[in-house]
XYZ file of C-alpha atoms in Angstrom:
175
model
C 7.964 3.166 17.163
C 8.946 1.686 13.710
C 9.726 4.940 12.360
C 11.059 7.759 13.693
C 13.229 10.727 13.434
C 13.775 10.894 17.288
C 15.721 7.568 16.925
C 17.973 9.518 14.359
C 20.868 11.555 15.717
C 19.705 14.934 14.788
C 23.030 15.478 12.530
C 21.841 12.856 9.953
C 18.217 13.871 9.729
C 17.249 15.601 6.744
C 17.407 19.266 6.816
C 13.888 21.039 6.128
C 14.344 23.447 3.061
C 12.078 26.373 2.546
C 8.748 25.416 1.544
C 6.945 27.420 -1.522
C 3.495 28.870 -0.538
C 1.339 25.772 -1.736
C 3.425 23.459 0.054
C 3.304 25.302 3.585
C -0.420 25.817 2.789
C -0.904 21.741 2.411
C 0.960 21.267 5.748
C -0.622 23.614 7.508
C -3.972 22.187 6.264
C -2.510 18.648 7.409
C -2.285 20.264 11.081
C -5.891 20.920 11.767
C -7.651 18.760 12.916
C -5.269 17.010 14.347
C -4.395 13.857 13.239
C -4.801 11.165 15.884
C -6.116 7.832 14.202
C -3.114 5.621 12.105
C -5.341 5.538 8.431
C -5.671 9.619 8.578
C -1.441 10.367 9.856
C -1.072 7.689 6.759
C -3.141 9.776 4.657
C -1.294 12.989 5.726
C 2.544 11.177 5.305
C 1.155 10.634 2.191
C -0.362 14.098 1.093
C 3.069 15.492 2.377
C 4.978 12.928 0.206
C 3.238 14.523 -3.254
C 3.986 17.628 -2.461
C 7.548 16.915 -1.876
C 7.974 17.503 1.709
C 10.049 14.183 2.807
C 10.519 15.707 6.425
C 6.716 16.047 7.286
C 6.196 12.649 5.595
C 8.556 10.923 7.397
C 7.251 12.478 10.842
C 3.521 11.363 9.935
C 4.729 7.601 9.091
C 6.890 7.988 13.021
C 3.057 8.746 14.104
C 1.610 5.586 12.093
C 4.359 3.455 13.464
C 3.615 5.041 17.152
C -0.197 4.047 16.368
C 0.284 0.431 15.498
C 2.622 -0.273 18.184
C -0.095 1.328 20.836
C -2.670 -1.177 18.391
C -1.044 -4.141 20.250
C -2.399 -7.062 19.449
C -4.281 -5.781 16.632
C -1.516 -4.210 15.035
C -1.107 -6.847 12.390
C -5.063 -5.883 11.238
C -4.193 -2.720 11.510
C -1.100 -2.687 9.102
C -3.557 -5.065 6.638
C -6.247 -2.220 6.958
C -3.621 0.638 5.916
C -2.333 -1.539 3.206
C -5.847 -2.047 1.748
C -6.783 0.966 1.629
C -3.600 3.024 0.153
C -2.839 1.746 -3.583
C 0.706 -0.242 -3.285
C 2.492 2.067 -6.244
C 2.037 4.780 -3.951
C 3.721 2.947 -0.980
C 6.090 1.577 -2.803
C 7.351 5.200 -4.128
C 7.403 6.308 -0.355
C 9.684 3.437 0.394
C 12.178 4.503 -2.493
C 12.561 8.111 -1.410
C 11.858 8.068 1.894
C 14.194 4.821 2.822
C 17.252 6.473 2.051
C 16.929 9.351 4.538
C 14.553 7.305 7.263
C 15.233 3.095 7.099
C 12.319 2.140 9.129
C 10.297 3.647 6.355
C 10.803 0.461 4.480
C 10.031 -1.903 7.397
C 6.468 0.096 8.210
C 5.593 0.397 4.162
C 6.800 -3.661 3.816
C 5.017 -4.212 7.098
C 1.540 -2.810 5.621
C 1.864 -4.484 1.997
C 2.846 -8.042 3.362
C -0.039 -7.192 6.265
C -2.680 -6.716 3.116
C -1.232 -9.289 0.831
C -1.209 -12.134 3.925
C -5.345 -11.103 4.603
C -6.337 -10.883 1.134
C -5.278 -14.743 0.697
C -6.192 -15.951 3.772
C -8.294 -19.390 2.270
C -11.181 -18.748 4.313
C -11.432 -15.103 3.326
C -11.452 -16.223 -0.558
C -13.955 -19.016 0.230
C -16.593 -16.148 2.141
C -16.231 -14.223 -1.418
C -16.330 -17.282 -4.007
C -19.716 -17.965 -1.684
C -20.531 -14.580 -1.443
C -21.201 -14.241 -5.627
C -24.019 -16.280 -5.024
C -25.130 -13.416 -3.046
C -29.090 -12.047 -3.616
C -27.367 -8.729 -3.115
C -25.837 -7.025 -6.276
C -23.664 -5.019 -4.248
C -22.319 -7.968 -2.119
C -21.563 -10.300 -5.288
C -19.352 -6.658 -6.696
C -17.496 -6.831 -3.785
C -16.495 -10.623 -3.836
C -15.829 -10.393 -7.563
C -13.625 -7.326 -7.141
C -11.766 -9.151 -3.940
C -10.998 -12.185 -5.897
C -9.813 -10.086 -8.357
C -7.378 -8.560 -6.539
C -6.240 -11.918 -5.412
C -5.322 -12.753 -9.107
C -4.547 -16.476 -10.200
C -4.707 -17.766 -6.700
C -8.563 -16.716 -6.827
C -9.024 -19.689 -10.001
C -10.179 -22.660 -8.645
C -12.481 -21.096 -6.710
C -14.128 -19.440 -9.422
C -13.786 -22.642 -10.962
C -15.937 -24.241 -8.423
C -18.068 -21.759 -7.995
C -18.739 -21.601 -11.968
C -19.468 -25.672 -11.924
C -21.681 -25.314 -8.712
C -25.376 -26.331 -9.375
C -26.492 -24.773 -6.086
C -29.495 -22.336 -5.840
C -27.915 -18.784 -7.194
C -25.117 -20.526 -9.084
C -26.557 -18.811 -12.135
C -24.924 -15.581 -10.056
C -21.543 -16.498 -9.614
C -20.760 -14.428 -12.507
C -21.622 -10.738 -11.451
């Protein structure tokens, strides 16, 4: 596993303090149903995080790690997936409190930013969504425009292109 407090002598693993009523209510919530997939133990690390439990946190991101390492060879997609779809100011505050008391914190949360940043530049990726705000379908143009977007400057030239193109639907490429 990447993470994992079982790889920690138990000496140097944070000791759980009490827990007020709300907090023991949130983990207890975060028990049932059990968690089995790698997006909802992610969600749950990260639900015990705000709430200020590091120890539960840190044993939900072991359970990520165990689930991307049983993903195999689509463990990379996987780790892209995770880091799409949890905003980056949230894993980056995980990393800063949790690294201290778990290190392989930082490796999984790195592991799922780099994951997501790699995918969302991939050049054939960004040429589907430049192509895409041609699209007869509203919804489908949103989605390229907001994926470029996200890309930032890298995302110029193709918008460029796409601005200048005098194919059918060009008249789109602006959603």
């Amino acid at each position: 596993a990447v993470v994992g407090q079982q790889d920690k002598p138990a000496a140097t693993r944070p000791a759980p303090g009490p827990l007020d009523p709300l907090q023991q209510a949130v983990i207890d919530s975060l028990a049932w149903p059990e968690r089995t997939t790698a997006p909802s133990l992610l969600d749950a690390a990260i639900r015990a995080f705000e709430i200020d439990v590091p120890e539960a946190a840190i044993d939900y991101l072991g359970r990520v790690g165990t689930a991307i390492d049983q993903a195999g060879d689509k463990g990379l997609d996987l780790l892209a997936d995770l880091g799409d779809t949890v905003d980056a100011g949230t894993l980056r505050r995980m990393d800063r409190t949790l690294s201290p008391l778990e290190p392989g914190v930082g490796k999984l949360i790195n592991g799922m930013l780099d994951a997501s940043s790699l995918r969302r530049r991939d050049p054939a990726r960004l040429a589907k969504a430049a192509a895409d705000l041609r699209s007869e379908q509203e919804a489908t143009r949103l989605a390229a425009a907001g994926q470029l977007a996200r890309v930032g400057a890298e995302a110029v030239p193709l918008l460029v292109e796409a601005l200048q193109s005098r194919q059918p639907g060009a008249e789109r490429a602006r959603p």
